[in-house]
Tab-separated table of C-alpha atoms in Angstrom:
chain	number	residue	atom	x	y	z
A	565	GLN	CA	-4.504	-20.253	5.301
A	566	VAL	CA	-4.122	-16.617	5.865
A	567	GLN	CA	-7.315	-14.693	5.422
A	568	LEU	CA	-9.062	-11.288	5.929
A	569	VAL	CA	-12.606	-10.979	5.273
A	570	GLU	CA	-14.495	-7.932	5.272
A	571	SER	CA	-18.297	-7.616	5.643
A	572	GLY	CA	-21.112	-5.097	6.658
A	573	GLY	CA	-20.974	-3.134	3.216
A	574	GLY	CA	-24.260	-2.204	1.386
A	575	LEU	CA	-26.774	0.592	0.383
A	576	VAL	CA	-27.370	3.544	2.730
A	577	GLN	CA	-29.018	6.937	2.415
A	578	PRO	CA	-27.027	10.194	2.858
A	579	GLY	CA	-26.619	10.927	6.602
A	580	GLY	CA	-27.173	7.260	7.660
A	581	SER	CA	-24.536	4.900	9.452
A	582	LEU	CA	-22.858	1.738	8.615
A	583	ARG	CA	-20.415	-0.665	10.503
A	584	LEU	CA	-17.834	-2.630	8.765
A	585	SER	CA	-16.047	-5.577	9.969
A	586	CYS	CA	-12.788	-7.323	9.051
A	587	THR	CA	-12.176	-10.657	10.618
A	588	ALA	CA	-8.721	-12.292	10.460
A	589	SER	CA	-7.518	-16.005	10.292
A	590	GLY	CA	-4.375	-18.105	9.835
A	591	PHE	CA	-1.938	-15.562	11.534
A	592	THR	CA	-1.297	-13.809	14.837
A	593	PHE	CA	-3.623	-10.961	14.576
A	594	SER	CA	-2.330	-8.931	17.700
A	595	ASN	CA	1.035	-8.620	15.996
A	596	TYR	CA	-0.480	-6.467	13.410
A	597	ALA	CA	-1.549	-2.715	12.994
A	598	VAL	CA	-4.791	-2.610	10.843
A	599	SER	CA	-5.818	-0.026	8.300
A	600	TRP	CA	-9.086	0.654	6.307
A	601	TYR	CA	-8.538	1.873	2.701
A	602	ARG	CA	-11.042	2.578	0.104
A	603	GLN	CA	-11.184	2.956	-3.588
A	604	ALA	CA	-13.953	4.528	-5.912
A	605	PRO	CA	-14.334	3.741	-9.597
A	606	GLY	CA	-11.560	5.835	-11.519
A	607	LYS	CA	-9.893	7.012	-8.408
A	608	GLU	CA	-6.739	5.890	-6.585
A	609	ARG	CA	-7.037	4.007	-3.354
A	610	GLU	CA	-6.984	6.088	-0.275
A	611	LEU	CA	-6.161	5.650	3.534
A	612	VAL	CA	-9.347	5.921	5.715
A	613	ALA	CA	-8.090	4.996	9.160
A	614	THR	CA	-5.266	3.100	11.091
A	615	ILE	CA	-5.244	1.355	14.482
A	616	THR	CA	-2.243	-0.003	16.310
A	617	ARG	CA	-1.585	-3.479	17.605
A	618	THR	CA	-3.409	-3.180	20.974
A	619	GLY	CA	-5.927	-0.371	19.928
A	620	GLY	CA	-3.933	2.187	21.994
A	621	SER	CA	-3.689	4.773	19.072
A	622	THR	CA	-5.756	5.714	16.157
A	623	ASN	CA	-5.302	7.886	12.923
A	624	TYR	CA	-7.747	9.252	10.501
A	625	THR	CA	-7.701	10.987	7.197
A	626	ASP	CA	-9.026	14.571	7.795
A	627	SER	CA	-12.163	14.287	5.769
A	628	MET	CA	-13.260	11.364	7.947
A	629	LYS	CA	-12.266	12.794	11.391
A	630	GLY	CA	-15.343	13.038	13.640
A	631	ARG	CA	-17.447	10.657	11.401
A	632	PHE	CA	-15.595	7.436	11.325
A	633	THR	CA	-14.289	5.426	14.166
A	634	ILE	CA	-11.944	2.443	13.991
A	635	SER	CA	-11.783	-0.114	16.846
A	636	ARG	CA	-10.415	-3.586	17.328
A	637	ASP	CA	-11.227	-6.722	19.457
A	638	ASN	CA	-8.106	-8.969	19.392
A	639	ALA	CA	-9.841	-11.774	21.167
A	640	LYS	CA	-12.299	-11.995	18.215
A	641	ASN	CA	-9.602	-11.292	15.570
A	642	THR	CA	-11.764	-8.333	14.402
A	643	VAL	CA	-11.316	-4.801	13.398
A	644	TYR	CA	-14.315	-2.465	13.014
A	645	LEU	CA	-15.022	0.822	11.143
A	646	GLN	CA	-18.076	2.694	12.379
A	647	MET	CA	-19.192	5.147	9.776
A	648	ASN	CA	-21.596	7.969	10.648
A	649	SER	CA	-23.135	10.942	8.788
A	650	LEU	CA	-22.295	9.276	5.472
A	651	LYS	CA	-22.083	11.381	2.273
A	652	PRO	CA	-22.346	10.246	-1.344
A	653	GLU	CA	-18.610	10.804	-1.723
A	654	ASP	CA	-17.967	7.906	0.720
A	655	THR	CA	-19.123	5.549	-1.859
A	656	ALA	CA	-16.209	3.151	-2.494
A	657	VAL	CA	-15.015	-0.333	-2.095
A	658	TYR	CA	-13.591	-0.632	1.393
A	659	TYR	CA	-10.482	-2.779	2.088
A	660	CYS	CA	-8.958	-4.168	5.288
A	661	ASN	CA	-5.125	-4.237	5.507
A	662	ALA	CA	-3.063	-6.036	8.364
A	663	GLU	CA	0.654	-4.930	8.663
A	664	TRP	CA	3.522	-6.046	10.784
A	665	ARG	CA	6.186	-3.711	9.512
A	666	ARG	CA	9.041	-5.059	11.656
A	667	VAL	CA	9.003	-8.385	9.776
A	668	LYS	CA	7.697	-6.912	6.480
A	669	LYS	CA	4.365	-8.784	6.507
A	670	ARG	CA	1.323	-7.424	5.088
A	671	TYR	CA	-2.055	-8.961	4.154
A	672	TRP	CA	-5.230	-7.630	2.256
A	673	GLY	CA	-8.845	-8.548	2.258
A	674	GLN	CA	-11.206	-8.629	-0.792
A	675	GLY	CA	-12.982	-5.588	-0.005
A	676	THR	CA	-16.818	-4.811	0.760
A	677	GLN	CA	-18.898	-2.317	-1.365
A	678	VAL	CA	-20.276	0.801	0.407
A	679	THR	CA	-22.945	2.787	-1.584
A	680	VAL	CA	-24.382	5.994	-0.180
A	681	SER	CA	-27.432	7.284	-2.383
A	682	SER	CA	-31.032	8.285	-1.939
């Protein structure tokens, strides 16, 4: 069974921090680049960050640069998203996506809710 499971979401105050995890099973995780996306109610899904297969390169949407950090541990089949200095506009469901573009394979997790509010 191919599966991606996000965890670590919850309610935090503005300025606070949160770390999300995405754990994979049922496929060779190290073959896949991984991205975090988010979607707020009534808005389109947007890309947050991307990390390459070995973790050698990362990319971030401009509004998240300096606040969010993506990392991975292939031995644990896990990707992380460390979120600092959180703002109310960061409130959304956050999704994990694994992609092996060469063979056109892509998998999505179920999402985890992040709410930033006082």
